[in-house]
XYZ file of N, CA and C in Angstrom:
702
model
N 10.896 -25.481 -3.253
C 9.579 -25.216 -3.841
C 8.590 -24.841 -2.734
N 7.882 -23.732 -2.866
C 6.910 -23.363 -1.828
C 5.748 -24.342 -1.793
N 5.183 -24.520 -0.612
C 4.039 -25.406 -0.453
C 3.017 -24.725 0.447
N 1.797 -25.234 0.450
C 0.712 -24.684 1.262
C 0.532 -25.584 2.482
N 0.608 -24.992 3.687
C 0.461 -25.788 4.901
C -1.006 -25.928 5.294
N -1.246 -26.505 6.435
C -2.617 -26.772 6.876
C -3.393 -25.490 7.179
N -2.693 -24.427 7.455
C -3.350 -23.144 7.721
C -3.490 -22.305 6.456
N -3.284 -22.933 5.309
C -3.428 -22.274 4.007
C -2.412 -21.146 3.820
N -1.226 -21.325 4.400
C -0.140 -20.369 4.236
C 0.884 -20.946 3.270
N 1.516 -20.086 2.491
C 2.546 -20.522 1.556
C 3.884 -20.483 2.277
N 4.590 -21.604 2.275
C 5.819 -21.735 3.058
C 6.955 -22.273 2.199
N 8.178 -22.011 2.625
C 9.342 -22.556 1.947
C 10.606 -21.785 2.275
N 11.746 -22.339 1.859
C 13.041 -21.722 2.125
C 13.432 -20.779 0.987
N 14.020 -19.651 1.371
C 14.594 -18.677 0.444
C 15.852 -18.103 1.086
N 16.714 -17.535 0.257
C 17.866 -16.795 0.765
C 17.551 -15.306 0.659
N 17.762 -14.568 1.724
C 17.478 -13.139 1.731
C 18.757 -12.366 2.003
N 18.947 -11.272 1.275
C 20.134 -10.446 1.471
C 20.048 -9.772 2.847
N 21.112 -9.909 3.603
C 21.105 -9.408 4.987
C 20.851 -7.902 5.024
N 21.562 -7.153 4.207
C 21.350 -5.720 4.062
C 21.454 -5.407 2.578
N 20.676 -4.424 2.131
C 20.685 -4.091 0.708
C 22.103 -3.728 0.252
N 22.516 -4.343 -0.857
C 23.829 -4.131 -1.475
C 24.977 -4.736 -0.666
N 24.653 -5.529 0.355
C 25.730 -6.178 1.116
C 26.267 -7.399 0.376
N 25.422 -8.011 -0.455
C 25.840 -9.195 -1.199
C 25.841 -10.466 -0.369
N 25.522 -10.373 0.907
C 25.506 -11.534 1.795
C 24.080 -12.035 1.951
N 23.828 -13.271 1.497
C 22.496 -13.867 1.575
C 22.449 -14.905 2.684
N 21.340 -14.903 3.414
C 21.143 -15.826 4.531
C 19.951 -16.730 4.255
N 20.096 -18.001 4.600
C 19.017 -18.968 4.408
C 17.958 -18.783 5.483
N 16.702 -18.602 5.059
C 15.616 -18.399 6.009
C 14.371 -19.151 5.538
N 13.514 -19.468 6.506
C 12.248 -20.143 6.219
C 11.141 -19.093 6.186
N 10.455 -18.992 5.041
C 9.455 -17.943 4.844
C 8.035 -18.500 4.929
N 7.162 -17.669 5.510
C 5.737 -17.982 5.582
C 4.963 -16.785 5.058
N 4.189 -17.000 4.007
C 3.328 -15.954 3.446
C 1.925 -16.167 3.994
N 1.566 -15.336 4.956
C 0.281 -15.475 5.656
C -0.652 -14.349 5.193
N -1.524 -14.650 4.247
C -2.427 -13.617 3.725
C -3.522 -13.257 4.726
N -3.881 -14.170 5.612
C -4.896 -13.874 6.617
C -4.385 -12.837 7.621
N -3.136 -12.977 8.017
C -2.536 -12.024 8.956
C -1.947 -10.821 8.236
N -1.920 -10.861 6.896
C -1.403 -9.765 6.074
C 0.092 -9.543 6.306
N 0.850 -10.651 6.443
C 2.285 -10.537 6.709
C 3.076 -11.592 5.946
N 4.302 -11.217 5.575
C 5.329 -12.150 5.130
C 6.327 -12.263 6.272
N 6.498 -13.459 6.799
C 7.366 -13.695 7.954
C 8.519 -14.586 7.549
N 9.679 -14.405 8.176
C 10.769 -15.347 7.953
C 11.459 -15.695 9.267
N 11.852 -16.972 9.347
C 12.400 -17.561 10.566
C 13.780 -18.147 10.277
N 14.510 -18.439 11.328
C 15.814 -19.081 11.186
C 15.673 -20.461 10.554
N 14.568 -21.131 10.859
C 14.297 -22.472 10.331
C 12.791 -22.683 10.390
N 12.350 -23.818 9.936
C 10.940 -24.157 10.063
C 10.541 -24.058 11.542
N 9.502 -23.278 11.868
C 9.119 -23.105 13.280
C 8.907 -24.421 14.008
N 8.556 -25.485 13.301
C 8.378 -26.784 13.950
C 9.700 -27.331 14.488
N 10.822 -26.877 13.912
C 12.135 -27.350 14.353
C 12.783 -26.416 15.367
N 12.140 -25.302 15.637
C 12.714 -24.326 16.560
C 12.210 -24.546 17.982
N 12.880 -23.928 18.926
C 12.471 -24.038 20.322
C 11.122 -23.369 20.522
N 10.415 -23.814 21.526
C 9.106 -23.264 21.836
C 9.210 -21.760 22.098
N 8.373 -20.993 21.400
C 8.358 -19.548 21.596
C 9.305 -18.773 20.704
N 10.088 -19.463 19.886
C 11.001 -18.756 18.991
C 10.194 -18.006 17.932
N 10.438 -16.719 17.832
C 9.662 -15.894 16.915
C 10.356 -15.671 15.587
N 9.707 -14.911 14.742
C 10.258 -14.597 13.422
C 11.432 -13.637 13.573
N 12.396 -13.774 12.679
C 13.557 -12.878 12.701
C 13.324 -11.673 11.787
N 12.252 -11.735 11.008
C 11.925 -10.616 10.129
C 10.482 -10.695 9.680
N 9.909 -9.565 9.318
C 8.521 -9.544 8.867
C 8.298 -8.345 7.948
N 7.291 -8.466 7.107
C 6.934 -7.388 6.187
C 5.429 -7.417 5.984
N 4.783 -6.299 6.247
C 3.339 -6.212 6.070
C 3.024 -6.158 4.579
N 2.105 -7.004 4.136
C 1.794 -7.105 2.710
C 1.237 -5.807 2.153
N 0.575 -5.024 2.998
C 0.005 -3.758 2.557
C 1.076 -2.806 2.036
N 2.299 -2.924 2.564
C 3.370 -2.012 2.187
C 4.038 -2.397 0.873
N 3.786 -3.600 0.365
C 4.442 -4.053 -0.866
C 3.796 -3.382 -2.067
N 4.610 -2.726 -2.877
C 4.104 -2.081 -4.087
C 4.361 -2.913 -5.332
N 5.433 -3.711 -5.322
C 5.755 -4.502 -6.507
C 6.747 -5.602 -6.154
N 6.579 -6.761 -6.803
C 7.522 -7.870 -6.682
C 7.915 -8.273 -8.101
N 9.191 -8.276 -8.389
C 9.644 -8.564 -9.754
C 10.966 -9.305 -9.727
N 11.289 -9.937 -10.862
C 12.559 -10.640 -10.995
C 13.679 -9.606 -11.095
N 14.738 -9.812 -10.346
C 15.857 -8.879 -10.345
C 16.568 -8.899 -11.697
N 16.970 -7.742 -12.158
C 17.673 -7.631 -13.434
C 19.145 -8.015 -13.252
N 19.804 -8.422 -14.333
C 21.244 -8.730 -14.232
C 22.065 -7.553 -13.723
N 21.602 -6.340 -13.995
C 22.321 -5.162 -13.513
C 22.212 -5.047 -11.997
N 21.061 -5.454 -11.444
C 20.869 -5.358 -9.996
C 21.674 -6.418 -9.268
N 21.571 -7.662 -9.723
C 22.272 -8.784 -9.081
C 22.902 -9.670 -10.158
N 24.056 -9.244 -10.703
C 24.664 -9.987 -11.817
C 25.166 -11.381 -11.450
N 25.487 -11.604 -10.191
C 26.057 -12.890 -9.783
C 25.112 -13.714 -8.917
N 23.826 -13.342 -8.930
C 22.854 -14.045 -8.089
C 21.724 -14.566 -8.965
N 21.771 -15.855 -9.355
C 20.696 -16.405 -10.186
C 19.409 -16.604 -9.390
N 18.297 -16.629 -10.117
C 16.971 -16.876 -9.517
C 16.663 -15.869 -8.403
N 17.031 -14.633 -8.640
C 16.860 -13.584 -7.625
C 15.662 -12.716 -7.981
N 14.905 -12.308 -6.964
C 13.807 -11.382 -7.174
C 13.839 -10.313 -6.091
N 13.106 -9.226 -6.333
C 13.149 -8.078 -5.429
C 11.740 -7.682 -5.015
N 11.584 -7.393 -3.728
C 10.322 -6.895 -3.185
C 10.498 -5.412 -2.889
N 9.672 -4.584 -3.513
C 9.685 -3.140 -3.251
C 8.598 -2.828 -2.223
N 8.999 -2.278 -1.094
C 8.059 -1.952 -0.023
C 8.431 -0.609 0.564
N 7.544 0.377 0.373
C 7.821 1.737 0.808
C 9.147 2.192 0.206
N 10.107 2.571 1.021
C 11.384 3.056 0.490
C 12.482 2.004 0.558
N 12.107 0.741 0.812
C 13.091 -0.320 0.948
C 12.946 -1.360 -0.161
N 14.058 -2.055 -0.420
C 14.049 -3.167 -1.359
C 14.615 -4.406 -0.665
N 13.923 -5.524 -0.826
C 14.353 -6.797 -0.255
C 14.713 -7.732 -1.409
N 15.972 -8.181 -1.458
C 16.405 -9.098 -2.498
C 16.408 -10.516 -1.936
N 15.744 -11.420 -2.652
C 15.651 -12.811 -2.222
C 16.058 -13.718 -3.371
N 16.620 -14.864 -3.029
C 17.075 -15.832 -4.030
C 16.326 -17.139 -3.854
N 15.716 -17.609 -4.947
C 14.983 -18.873 -4.935
C 15.925 -20.020 -5.287
N 15.404 -21.235 -5.186
C 16.225 -22.413 -5.438
C 16.419 -22.687 -6.925
N 15.370 -22.433 -7.717
C 15.441 -22.679 -9.157
C 14.427 -21.774 -9.856
N 14.306 -21.945 -11.184
C 13.441 -21.072 -11.956
C 11.973 -21.231 -11.574
N 11.530 -22.460 -11.345
C 10.126 -22.692 -10.968
C 9.851 -22.110 -9.581
N 10.791 -22.296 -8.675
C 10.662 -21.724 -7.335
C 10.552 -20.198 -7.418
N 11.367 -19.604 -8.261
C 11.345 -18.158 -8.467
C 9.990 -17.697 -8.976
N 9.485 -18.362 -9.995
C 8.201 -17.979 -10.587
C 7.060 -18.118 -9.579
N 7.053 -19.218 -8.828
C 5.976 -19.458 -7.862
C 5.949 -18.396 -6.760
N 7.112 -18.018 -6.246
C 7.164 -17.027 -5.174
C 6.761 -15.640 -5.675
N 7.242 -15.256 -6.842
C 6.898 -13.940 -7.392
C 5.390 -13.840 -7.628
N 4.799 -14.889 -8.209
C 3.358 -14.876 -8.466
C 2.571 -14.841 -7.163
N 2.994 -15.635 -6.172
C 2.272 -15.693 -4.897
C 2.338 -14.352 -4.164
N 3.496 -13.719 -4.164
C 3.643 -12.437 -3.464
C 2.884 -11.325 -4.180
N 2.927 -11.321 -5.491
C 2.178 -10.297 -6.239
C 0.674 -10.465 -6.049
N 0.227 -11.707 -6.008
C -1.190 -11.959 -5.807
C -1.627 -11.548 -4.400
N -0.786 -11.817 -3.407
C -1.132 -11.495 -2.022
C -1.164 -9.993 -1.769
N -0.331 -9.235 -2.493
C -0.257 -7.784 -2.277
C -0.908 -7.009 -3.405
N -1.702 -7.682 -4.196
C -2.276 -7.080 -5.402
C -3.209 -5.928 -5.060
N -3.058 -4.842 -5.820
C -3.965 -3.706 -5.717
C -5.017 -3.862 -6.802
N -6.270 -3.979 -6.411
C -7.353 -4.141 -7.379
C -8.090 -2.830 -7.554
N -8.210 -2.420 -8.797
C -8.930 -1.194 -9.139
C -10.095 -1.564 -10.043
N -11.320 -1.176 -9.703
C -12.470 -1.521 -10.547
C -12.270 -1.010 -11.972
N -12.631 -1.856 -12.943
C -12.535 -1.455 -14.341
C -13.634 -0.442 -14.665
N -13.364 0.327 -15.696
C -14.349 1.317 -16.134
C -15.630 0.595 -16.537
N -16.735 1.007 -15.978
C -18.011 0.379 -16.295
C -18.435 -0.676 -15.302
N -17.485 -1.135 -14.443
C -17.855 -2.152 -13.461
C -18.647 -1.553 -12.306
N -18.466 -0.238 -12.079
C -19.237 0.447 -11.052
C -20.061 1.539 -11.708
N -21.280 1.746 -11.252
C -22.098 2.803 -11.845
C -21.491 4.172 -11.569
N -21.432 5.013 -12.584
C -20.946 6.371 -12.403
C -22.097 7.231 -11.934
N -22.020 7.624 -10.696
C -23.111 8.354 -10.072
C -22.748 9.818 -9.960
N -23.610 10.679 -10.486
C -23.408 12.119 -10.378
C -24.664 12.728 -9.802
N -24.504 13.440 -8.703
C -25.652 14.057 -8.075
C -25.210 15.309 -7.346
N -26.138 16.209 -7.141
C -25.850 17.451 -6.432
C -26.400 17.326 -5.023
N -25.503 17.540 -4.055
C -25.896 17.422 -2.651
C -25.704 18.779 -1.992
N -26.737 19.311 -1.409
C -26.626 20.569 -0.682
C -25.996 20.301 0.677
N -25.098 21.152 1.053
C -24.409 20.964 2.327
C -25.391 21.172 3.471
N -25.045 20.538 4.598
C -25.871 20.667 5.791
C -25.719 22.073 6.351
N -26.701 22.542 7.149
C -26.568 23.871 7.749
C -25.276 23.983 8.539
N -24.600 25.078 8.380
C -23.315 25.255 9.044
C -23.525 25.467 10.538
N -22.550 25.060 11.357
C -22.638 25.309 12.796
C -22.591 26.801 13.057
N -22.974 27.241 14.262
C -23.048 28.674 14.567
C -21.791 29.445 14.214
N -20.617 28.848 14.455
C -19.378 29.578 14.216
C -19.105 29.757 12.735
N -19.789 28.979 11.895
C -19.510 29.022 10.468
C -20.694 29.513 9.662
N -21.697 30.072 10.303
C -22.917 30.432 9.602
C -22.722 31.549 8.595
N -21.638 32.330 8.733
C -21.403 33.409 7.801
C -20.923 32.913 6.449
N -20.418 31.669 6.410
C -19.941 31.121 5.148
C -21.123 30.696 4.293
N -21.087 30.991 2.996
C -22.193 30.577 2.128
C -22.231 29.073 1.968
N -23.437 28.545 1.818
C -23.576 27.124 1.571
C -23.141 26.815 0.154
N -22.568 25.646 -0.019
C -22.020 25.252 -1.320
C -22.641 23.939 -1.751
N -22.986 23.853 -3.024
C -23.483 22.594 -3.578
C -22.301 21.793 -4.111
N -22.412 20.493 -4.005
C -21.324 19.625 -4.429
C -21.809 18.632 -5.485
N -20.883 18.286 -6.374
C -21.130 17.192 -7.325
C -20.377 15.976 -6.814
N -21.052 14.855 -6.698
C -20.446 13.634 -6.190
C -20.247 12.647 -7.327
N -19.007 12.153 -7.459
C -18.688 11.179 -8.497
C -17.938 10.012 -7.884
N -18.102 8.850 -8.481
C -17.325 7.673 -8.088
C -16.271 7.468 -9.161
N -15.016 7.725 -8.824
C -13.919 7.624 -9.784
C -12.946 6.569 -9.291
N -12.812 5.485 -10.059
C -11.900 4.420 -9.652
C -12.275 3.790 -8.339
N -13.567 3.786 -8.015
C -14.027 3.182 -6.772
C -13.911 4.091 -5.568
N -13.502 5.363 -5.795
C -13.353 6.316 -4.699
C -14.360 7.439 -4.879
N -15.081 7.785 -3.824
C -16.066 8.859 -3.876
C -15.344 10.197 -3.809
N -15.610 11.075 -4.782
C -14.976 12.389 -4.853
C -16.053 13.456 -4.889
N -15.966 14.460 -4.000
C -16.900 15.577 -3.962
C -16.239 16.811 -4.573
N -16.911 17.434 -5.516
C -16.398 18.637 -6.164
C -17.390 19.764 -5.976
N -16.956 20.929 -5.444
C -17.882 22.051 -5.291
C -18.304 22.597 -6.647
N -19.583 22.986 -6.758
C -20.126 23.490 -8.004
C -20.368 24.984 -7.868
N -19.844 25.735 -8.820
C -20.059 27.184 -8.810
C -21.525 27.503 -9.050
N -21.924 28.686 -8.647
C -23.303 29.104 -8.881
C -23.582 29.204 -10.375
N -22.513 29.401 -11.165
C -22.689 29.490 -12.610
C -22.792 28.130 -13.271
N -22.649 27.085 -12.481
C -22.816 25.743 -13.029
C -21.507 25.038 -13.279
N -20.362 25.689 -13.020
C -19.079 25.044 -13.249
C -18.750 24.080 -12.135
N -17.561 23.481 -12.243
C -17.144 22.497 -11.263
C -16.310 23.100 -10.156
N -16.157 24.417 -10.177
C -15.485 25.056 -9.051
C -14.009 24.819 -9.009
N -13.344 24.590 -10.150
C -11.920 24.326 -10.139
C -11.117 25.505 -10.658
N -11.756 26.662 -10.865
C -11.029 27.815 -11.338
C -10.057 28.265 -10.264
N -8.851 28.609 -10.722
C -7.855 29.081 -9.774
C -7.101 27.964 -9.088
N -7.494 26.722 -9.311
C -6.777 25.629 -8.678
C -5.569 25.278 -9.518
N -4.673 24.466 -8.943
C -3.485 24.063 -9.665
C -3.875 23.198 -10.843
N -3.129 23.317 -11.964
C -3.439 22.495 -13.136
C -3.333 21.020 -12.802
N -4.356 20.267 -13.168
C -4.339 18.826 -12.989
C -4.653 18.372 -11.589
N -4.940 19.282 -10.667
C -5.239 18.877 -9.300
C -6.721 19.008 -9.046
N -7.212 18.251 -8.089
C -8.635 18.267 -7.770
C -8.920 19.403 -6.806
N -10.137 19.944 -6.897
C -10.469 21.116 -6.084
C -10.501 20.795 -4.601
N -10.833 19.557 -4.238
C -10.954 19.200 -2.832
C -9.736 18.424 -2.354
N -9.302 17.420 -3.130
C -8.230 16.532 -2.706
C -6.889 17.177 -2.988
N -6.073 17.326 -1.980
C -4.767 17.950 -2.134
C -3.688 17.007 -1.619
N -2.537 17.007 -2.275
C -1.417 16.203 -1.789
C -0.942 16.783 -0.471
N -0.843 15.946 0.543
C -0.434 16.426 1.858
C 1.071 16.603 1.907
N 1.505 17.530 2.743
C 2.928 17.698 2.954
C 3.436 16.520 3.777
N 4.719 16.178 3.596
C 5.287 15.063 4.345
C 5.173 15.355 5.830
N 4.673 14.399 6.571
C 4.481 14.579 8.009
C 5.315 13.559 8.754
N 6.224 14.006 9.583
C 7.072 13.121 10.372
C 6.672 13.272 11.823
N 6.049 12.235 12.405
C 5.613 12.355 13.804
C 6.805 12.485 14.738
N 6.676 13.321 15.733
C 7.754 13.507 16.700
C 7.396 12.961 18.069
N 6.133 12.635 18.273
C 5.714 12.156 19.591
C 5.173 10.739 19.537
N 5.318 10.083 18.398
C 4.822 8.723 18.288
C 3.390 8.645 17.855
N 2.706 9.786 17.759
C 1.322 9.766 17.328
C 1.275 9.569 15.828
N 0.200 8.990 15.340
C 0.099 8.673 13.921
C -0.297 9.888 13.104
N -1.137 10.735 13.641
C -1.601 11.899 12.892
C -1.552 13.113 13.791
N -1.486 14.316 13.214
C -1.463 15.514 14.059
C -2.762 15.652 14.837
N -2.672 16.357 15.982
C -3.880 16.595 16.761
C -4.763 17.567 16.010
N -6.062 17.427 16.153
C -6.980 18.288 15.428
C -8.393 17.776 15.588
N -9.234 18.024 14.598
C -10.618 17.548 14.672
C -10.661 16.029 14.801
N -11.682 15.500 15.439
C -11.793 14.045 15.593
C -11.914 13.365 14.230
N -11.307 12.191 14.118
C -11.323 11.461 12.858
C -12.701 10.872 12.595
N -13.133 10.952 11.340
C -14.372 10.304 10.908
C -14.073 8.895 10.424
N -12.972 8.759 9.675
C -12.605 7.453 9.148
C -11.144 7.485 8.718
N -10.469 6.351 8.831
C -9.107 6.222 8.334
C -8.908 4.808 7.827
N -8.016 4.665 6.870
C -7.746 3.348 6.306
C -7.083 3.455 4.946
N -6.788 2.301 4.363
C -6.089 2.279 3.086
C -7.066 2.352 1.912
N -6.692 3.149 0.915
C -7.378 3.219 -0.372
C -6.309 3.186 -1.462
N -6.726 2.977 -2.684
C -5.797 3.097 -3.794
C -6.088 4.409 -4.510
N -5.018 5.121 -4.870
C -5.137 6.464 -5.442
C -4.370 6.518 -6.757
N -4.978 7.138 -7.754
C -4.326 7.286 -9.044
C -3.411 8.505 -9.040
N -2.207 8.349 -9.570
C -1.251 9.436 -9.614
C -1.680 10.535 -10.566
N -1.209 11.743 -10.307
C -1.585 12.896 -11.125
C -0.840 12.917 -12.453
N 0.401 12.399 -12.475
C 1.232 12.463 -13.674
C 1.288 11.121 -14.387
N 1.718 10.081 -13.675
C 1.904 8.770 -14.302
C 0.621 7.955 -14.409
N -0.407 8.341 -13.702
C -1.710 7.675 -13.754
C -1.672 6.234 -13.248
N -0.619 5.867 -12.517
C -0.580 4.526 -11.935
C -1.286 4.552 -10.590
N -1.731 3.384 -10.127
C -2.475 3.293 -8.874
C -1.541 2.846 -7.758
N -1.578 3.547 -6.623
C -0.751 3.191 -5.487
C -1.591 3.196 -4.213
N -1.214 2.322 -3.298
C -1.938 2.224 -2.037
C -1.461 3.322 -1.092
N -2.393 4.061 -0.510
C -2.069 5.131 0.413
C -2.985 5.060 1.635
N -2.507 5.579 2.763
C -3.278 5.591 4.002
C -3.996 6.938 4.109
N -5.337 6.913 4.127
C -6.150 8.133 4.138
C -6.713 8.416 5.529
N -6.793 9.691 5.853
C -7.349 10.143 7.126
C -8.386 11.224 6.822
N -9.621 11.010 7.284
C -10.719 11.941 7.021
C -11.221 12.536 8.326
N -11.305 13.868 8.367
C -11.947 14.523 9.499
C -13.033 15.462 8.969
N -13.543 16.340 9.814
C -14.658 17.202 9.411
C -14.291 18.193 8.311
N -12.994 18.489 8.154
C -12.601 19.560 7.245
C -11.703 19.098 6.105
N -10.915 18.061 6.303
C -9.941 17.666 5.279
C -9.874 16.157 5.120
N -9.329 15.744 3.986
C -8.930 14.354 3.779
C -7.456 14.379 3.400
N -6.629 13.691 4.165
C -5.189 13.660 3.948
C -4.760 12.242 3.639
N -3.639 12.114 2.926
C -3.147 10.770 2.656
C -1.639 10.697 2.824
N -1.187 9.513 3.239
C 0.224 9.287 3.566
C 0.657 7.963 2.956
N 1.975 7.738 2.929
C 2.497 6.498 2.358
C 2.127 5.291 3.213
N 2.019 5.494 4.526
C 1.671 4.388 5.417
C 1.073 4.981 6.692
N 0.681 4.110 7.616
C 0.062 4.563 8.858
C 1.014 5.397 9.700
N 2.311 5.054 9.647
C 3.290 5.770 10.475
C 3.554 7.172 9.961
């Protein structure tokens, strides 16, 4: 049964599958540290380990998209089993009993929960903002007025046509005029983002899907010209 230690961390023993589909489960001591934003697991309770012994595994809570009870089809011979979906990986863990299973699933889902403001909880603000004067190299480009909206807690700017439209003519069906899905980027030099204009801001936001309308956590990067998003910082 998980318990809360003096540092307000949820701790307890679980069995974790060594490799996905290997069927081999190993007993490990888990610590759910919401302050550090990590799920850690050790060979044993750190108090029983040698000084300086570190975790044998870790998972950043930001990367967790869903925690659910494993179906009989997934693990037919493993009772009290649940699965953590994180990026492109799945972690299968086995609890001691049904109550242990329920407590861990609820605690992990709560720790990695994506909160999206309900409709009406935030004021819907619509205003027209004239762009700032363009720099010398861009002065030939016409100035554009934008409509600013807060959608799902995210500020979205949409260019407005001179005729009063929202400037989405000619764009892909169902896509936003400004926000575009970025192509998959695989760093080759260890850098997190391609070289280019200096970053204005970067960090995690939740984004609604274009087709399924579900909300997923994505890492956004904003510079002077574009806003890009990725599955994670890497």
